[in-house]
PDB file of C-alpha atoms in Angstrom:
ATOM      1  CA  MET A   1       0.005  -0.015  -0.014  1.00  0.00           C
ATOM      2  CA  GLY A   2       1.194   3.389  -0.857  1.00  0.00           C
ATOM      3  CA  ALA A   3       0.482   6.845   0.549  1.00  0.00           C
ATOM      4  CA  PRO A   4      -3.232   7.961   0.413  1.00  0.00           C
ATOM      5  CA  ALA A   5      -4.031  10.068  -2.662  1.00  0.00           C
ATOM      6  CA  THR A   6      -4.833  13.711  -2.038  1.00  0.00           C
ATOM      7  CA  ALA A   7      -5.989  16.431  -4.378  1.00  0.00           C
ATOM      8  CA  THR A   8      -6.750  20.076  -4.030  1.00  0.00           C
ATOM      9  CA  ASP A   9      -8.649  22.301  -6.248  1.00  0.00           C
ATOM     10  CA  SER A  10     -10.257  25.810  -5.918  1.00  0.00           C
ATOM     11  CA  VAL A  11     -13.145  27.474  -7.471  1.00  0.00           C
ATOM     12  CA  THR A  12     -13.622  31.207  -7.577  1.00  0.00           C
ATOM     13  CA  ALA A  13     -17.235  32.368  -7.735  1.00  0.00           C
ATOM     14  CA  THR A  14     -18.185  35.961  -8.352  1.00  0.00           C
ATOM     15  CA  LEU A  15     -21.434  36.831  -6.739  1.00  0.00           C
ATOM     16  CA  THR A  16     -23.340  39.689  -8.353  1.00  0.00           C
ATOM     17  CA  PRO A  17     -25.409  41.584  -5.741  1.00  0.00           C
ATOM     18  CA  ASN A  18     -29.097  41.817  -6.796  1.00  0.00           C
ATOM     19  CA  PRO A  19     -30.491  45.359  -6.057  1.00  0.00           C
ATOM     20  CA  ALA A  20     -34.181  45.430  -5.294  1.00  0.00           C
ATOM     21  CA  ILE A  21     -36.713  47.722  -3.518  1.00  0.00           C
ATOM     22  CA  HIS A  22     -40.271  47.382  -2.226  1.00  0.00           C
ATOM     23  CA  LEU A  23     -42.810  50.075  -1.537  1.00  0.00           C
ATOM     24  CA  ALA A  24     -45.874  49.831   0.794  1.00  0.00           C
ATOM     25  CA  LYS A  25     -48.308  52.755   0.793  1.00  0.00           C
ATOM     26  CA  SER A  26     -51.395  53.807   2.737  1.00  0.00           C
ATOM     27  CA  GLY A  27     -53.662  56.796   2.786  1.00  0.00           C
ATOM     28  CA  GLN A  28     -55.773  58.352   5.579  1.00  0.00           C
ATOM     29  CA  ALA A  29     -58.260  61.226   5.139  1.00  0.00           C
ATOM     30  CA  THR A  30     -57.572  63.838   7.786  1.00  0.00           C
ATOM     31  CA  ASP A  31     -60.055  66.497   9.123  1.00  0.00           C
ATOM     32  CA  VAL A  32     -57.416  69.282   9.250  1.00  0.00           C
ATOM     33  CA  ASN A  33     -59.640  72.024  10.686  1.00  0.00           C
ATOM     34  CA  GLY A  34     -61.281  69.754  13.236  1.00  0.00           C
ATOM     35  CA  ASP A  35     -64.870  70.650  12.284  1.00  0.00           C
ATOM     36  CA  GLY A  36     -65.962  67.002  12.132  1.00  0.00           C
ATOM     37  CA  ILE A  37     -66.617  67.078   8.352  1.00  0.00           C
ATOM     38  CA  LEU A  38     -64.296  66.252   5.497  1.00  0.00           C
ATOM     39  CA  THR A  39     -64.358  69.215   3.086  1.00  0.00           C
ATOM     40  CA  ALA A  40     -62.906  69.317  -0.395  1.00  0.00           C
ATOM     41  CA  GLY A  41     -60.194  71.952  -0.774  1.00  0.00           C
ATOM     42  CA  VAL A  42     -59.674  72.140   3.052  1.00  0.00           C
ATOM     43  CA  ASP A  43     -59.039  68.684   4.460  1.00  0.00           C
ATOM     44  CA  THR A  44     -56.281  66.347   3.243  1.00  0.00           C
ATOM     45  CA  ILE A  45     -55.339  62.825   2.557  1.00  0.00           C
ATOM     46  CA  VAL A  46     -52.000  61.927   4.280  1.00  0.00           C
ATOM     47  CA  TYR A  47     -50.051  59.218   2.471  1.00  0.00           C
ATOM     48  CA  SER A  48     -47.568  57.148   4.375  1.00  0.00           C
ATOM     49  CA  PHE A  49     -44.802  55.196   2.570  1.00  0.00           C
ATOM     50  CA  THR A  50     -42.570  52.440   3.755  1.00  0.00           C
ATOM     51  CA  VAL A  51     -39.597  51.637   1.528  1.00  0.00           C
ATOM     52  CA  THR A  52     -37.566  48.472   2.116  1.00  0.00           C
ATOM     53  CA  ASN A  53     -34.325  47.416   0.508  1.00  0.00           C
ATOM     54  CA  THR A  54     -35.162  43.822  -0.410  1.00  0.00           C
ATOM     55  CA  GLY A  55     -31.980  43.249  -2.367  1.00  0.00           C
ATOM     56  CA  GLY A  56     -28.430  42.301  -1.438  1.00  0.00           C
ATOM     57  CA  ILE A  57     -26.693  45.693  -1.917  1.00  0.00           C
ATOM     58  CA  THR A  58     -26.925  49.101  -0.262  1.00  0.00           C
ATOM     59  CA  LEU A  59     -29.215  51.615  -2.119  1.00  0.00           C
ATOM     60  CA  ASN A  60     -28.497  55.312  -2.075  1.00  0.00           C
ATOM     61  CA  SER A  61     -30.795  58.248  -3.041  1.00  0.00           C
ATOM     62  CA  VAL A  62     -33.906  56.537  -1.784  1.00  0.00           C
ATOM     63  CA  TYR A  63     -37.058  58.466  -2.510  1.00  0.00           C
ATOM     64  CA  VAL A  64     -40.673  58.164  -3.587  1.00  0.00           C
ATOM     65  CA  SER A  65     -42.232  59.814  -6.565  1.00  0.00           C
ATOM     66  CA  ASP A  66     -45.919  60.501  -6.726  1.00  0.00           C
ATOM     67  CA  PRO A  67     -47.323  62.596  -9.648  1.00  0.00           C
ATOM     68  CA  SER A  68     -50.559  63.394  -7.906  1.00  0.00           C
ATOM     69  CA  LEU A  69     -48.923  65.131  -4.907  1.00  0.00           C
ATOM     70  CA  THR A  70     -47.620  68.687  -4.817  1.00  0.00           C
ATOM     71  CA  SER A  71     -44.148  67.432  -3.710  1.00  0.00           C
ATOM     72  CA  GLN A  72     -43.658  64.875  -6.501  1.00  0.00           C
ATOM     73  CA  ASN A  73     -40.327  63.601  -5.197  1.00  0.00           C
ATOM     74  CA  ILE A  74     -40.673  62.721  -1.585  1.00  0.00           C
ATOM     75  CA  ALA A  75     -37.486  62.445   0.543  1.00  0.00           C
ATOM     76  CA  CYS A  76     -37.272  59.377   2.802  1.00  0.00           C
ATOM     77  CA  SER A  77     -35.387  58.874   5.993  1.00  0.00           C
ATOM     78  CA  PRO A  78     -32.837  57.433   5.927  1.00  0.00           C
ATOM     79  CA  ALA A  79     -31.973  58.112   2.310  1.00  0.00           C
ATOM     80  CA  SER A  80     -29.439  55.237   2.165  1.00  0.00           C
ATOM     81  CA  LEU A  81     -30.626  51.642   2.918  1.00  0.00           C
ATOM     82  CA  ASP A  82     -28.547  48.641   3.661  1.00  0.00           C
ATOM     83  CA  PRO A  83     -30.076  45.243   2.651  1.00  0.00           C
ATOM     84  CA  GLY A  84     -33.209  44.607   4.714  1.00  0.00           C
ATOM     85  CA  GLN A  85     -33.323  48.149   6.063  1.00  0.00           C
ATOM     86  CA  THR A  86     -36.544  50.283   5.920  1.00  0.00           C
ATOM     87  CA  ALA A  87     -37.092  53.917   5.362  1.00  0.00           C
ATOM     88  CA  THR A  88     -40.271  55.987   5.896  1.00  0.00           C
ATOM     89  CA  CYS A  89     -41.696  59.118   4.303  1.00  0.00           C
ATOM     90  CA  SER A  90     -45.045  60.847   4.019  1.00  0.00           C
ATOM     91  CA  ALA A  91     -46.822  63.531   2.002  1.00  0.00           C
ATOM     92  CA  SER A  92     -50.334  64.908   1.772  1.00  0.00           C
ATOM     93  CA  ARG A  93     -52.745  66.399  -0.727  1.00  0.00           C
ATOM     94  CA  LEU A  94     -56.037  68.247  -0.491  1.00  0.00           C
ATOM     95  CA  ILE A  95     -59.206  66.238  -0.786  1.00  0.00           C
ATOM     96  CA  THR A  96     -61.043  67.095  -4.024  1.00  0.00           C
ATOM     97  CA  SER A  97     -64.662  67.002  -4.999  1.00  0.00           C
ATOM     98  CA  ALA A  98     -63.813  64.225  -7.464  1.00  0.00           C
ATOM     99  CA  ASP A  99     -62.682  62.097  -4.507  1.00  0.00           C
ATOM    100  CA  PHE A 100     -66.306  62.406  -3.089  1.00  0.00           C
ATOM    101  CA  THR A 101     -67.808  61.711  -6.578  1.00  0.00           C
ATOM    102  CA  LEU A 102     -65.723  58.542  -6.870  1.00  0.00           C
ATOM    103  CA  THR A 103     -66.233  57.722  -3.137  1.00  0.00           C
ATOM    104  CA  TYR A 104     -62.531  56.999  -2.814  1.00  0.00           C
ATOM    105  CA  ALA A 105     -59.123  58.390  -3.745  1.00  0.00           C
ATOM    106  CA  ALA A 106     -56.938  56.047  -5.718  1.00  0.00           C
ATOM    107  CA  ASN A 107     -53.235  56.884  -6.047  1.00  0.00           C
ATOM    108  CA  THR A 108     -50.016  55.180  -7.173  1.00  0.00           C
ATOM    109  CA  ALA A 109     -46.500  55.968  -6.105  1.00  0.00           C
ATOM    110  CA  THR A 110     -43.117  54.589  -7.009  1.00  0.00           C
ATOM    111  CA  ALA A 111     -40.079  53.982  -4.811  1.00  0.00           C
ATOM    112  CA  HIS A 112     -36.581  54.633  -6.221  1.00  0.00           C
ATOM    113  CA  GLY A 113     -33.099  53.643  -5.194  1.00  0.00           C
ATOM    114  CA  SER A 114     -29.649  53.701  -6.751  1.00  0.00           C
ATOM    115  CA  PRO A 115     -27.263  50.737  -6.115  1.00  0.00           C
ATOM    116  CA  VAL A 116     -24.101  51.879  -4.330  1.00  0.00           C
ATOM    117  CA  THR A 117     -21.993  50.109  -6.926  1.00  0.00           C
ATOM    118  CA  GLY A 118     -23.639  52.011  -9.801  1.00  0.00           C
ATOM    119  CA  GLY A 119     -25.936  50.588 -12.378  1.00  0.00           C
ATOM    120  CA  ALA A 120     -29.542  51.053 -13.172  1.00  0.00           C
ATOM    121  CA  GLU A 121     -31.846  52.578 -10.537  1.00  0.00           C
ATOM    122  CA  VAL A 122     -34.426  50.121  -9.055  1.00  0.00           C
ATOM    123  CA  THR A 123     -38.032  50.956  -8.683  1.00  0.00           C
ATOM    124  CA  HIS A 124     -41.284  49.519  -7.247  1.00  0.00           C
ATOM    125  CA  ALA A 125     -44.762  50.886  -7.560  1.00  0.00           C
ATOM    126  CA  ALA A 126     -47.632  50.606  -4.997  1.00  0.00           C
ATOM    127  CA  SER A 127     -51.136  51.951  -4.885  1.00  0.00           C
ATOM    128  CA  ALA A 128     -53.449  53.144  -2.010  1.00  0.00           C
ATOM    129  CA  ILE A 129     -57.197  53.498  -2.081  1.00  0.00           C
ATOM    130  CA  THR A 130     -58.499  55.792   0.571  1.00  0.00           C
ATOM    131  CA  PRO A 131     -62.303  55.490   1.236  1.00  0.00           C
ATOM    132  CA  VAL A 132     -63.170  59.198   1.405  1.00  0.00           C
ATOM    133  CA  LEU A 133     -66.894  58.876   1.247  1.00  0.00           C
ATOM    134  CA  GLN A 134     -67.120  56.339   4.052  1.00  0.00           C
ATOM    135  CA  GLN A 135     -65.068  58.682   6.303  1.00  0.00           C
ATOM    136  CA  LEU A 136     -67.220  61.647   5.243  1.00  0.00           C
ATOM    137  CA  ILE A 137     -70.386  59.763   6.271  1.00  0.00           C
ATOM    138  CA  ALA A 138     -68.852  58.649   9.544  1.00  0.00           C
ATOM    139  CA  SER A 139     -67.651  62.241  10.307  1.00  0.00           C
ATOM    140  CA  ARG A 140     -71.115  63.632   9.657  1.00  0.00           C
ATOM    141  CA  ARG A 141     -72.676  61.046  11.933  1.00  0.00           C
ATOM    142  CA  ARG A 142     -70.257  61.930  14.756  1.00  0.00           C
ATOM    143  CA  ARG A 143     -71.083  65.614  14.303  1.00  0.00           C
ATOM    144  CA  GLN A 144     -74.840  64.863  14.488  1.00  0.00           C
ATOM    145  CA  LEU A 145     -74.385  62.883  17.652  1.00  0.00           C
ATOM    146  CA  ARG A 146     -72.546  65.800  19.269  1.00  0.00           C
ATOM    147  CA  ARG A 147     -75.574  68.026  18.801  1.00  0.00           C
TER     148      ARG A 147
END
């Protein structure tokens, strides 16, 4: 019997980080003036955004764009997200008479982030439907009960 055979070999694997982003969005009608009634042109819908880095690389310049809001590019905090980290941001708009006609306010926004290593920006869109008419009816009922 001779000496046991041995062999060594090496493999080099290059892993490419996969950038990805996710957006969750919600909206809440707000009685700004506290009169108990939602009023077009006076009261607002406040949108809350949660942006999560779902990829394997840090994202910089994280923000949300929403063409229906006055501030179309909404800054999030923090603006740089490590993998798995979450940022939040919010914005509002006035309730319109069209929101009452439709009974709801539908709205879509998009989260944006740039991979720290360069390359294409990653995006993810999310929508929110805010039931304005239901909240208007509930606010009127509360006001009637107070009388």
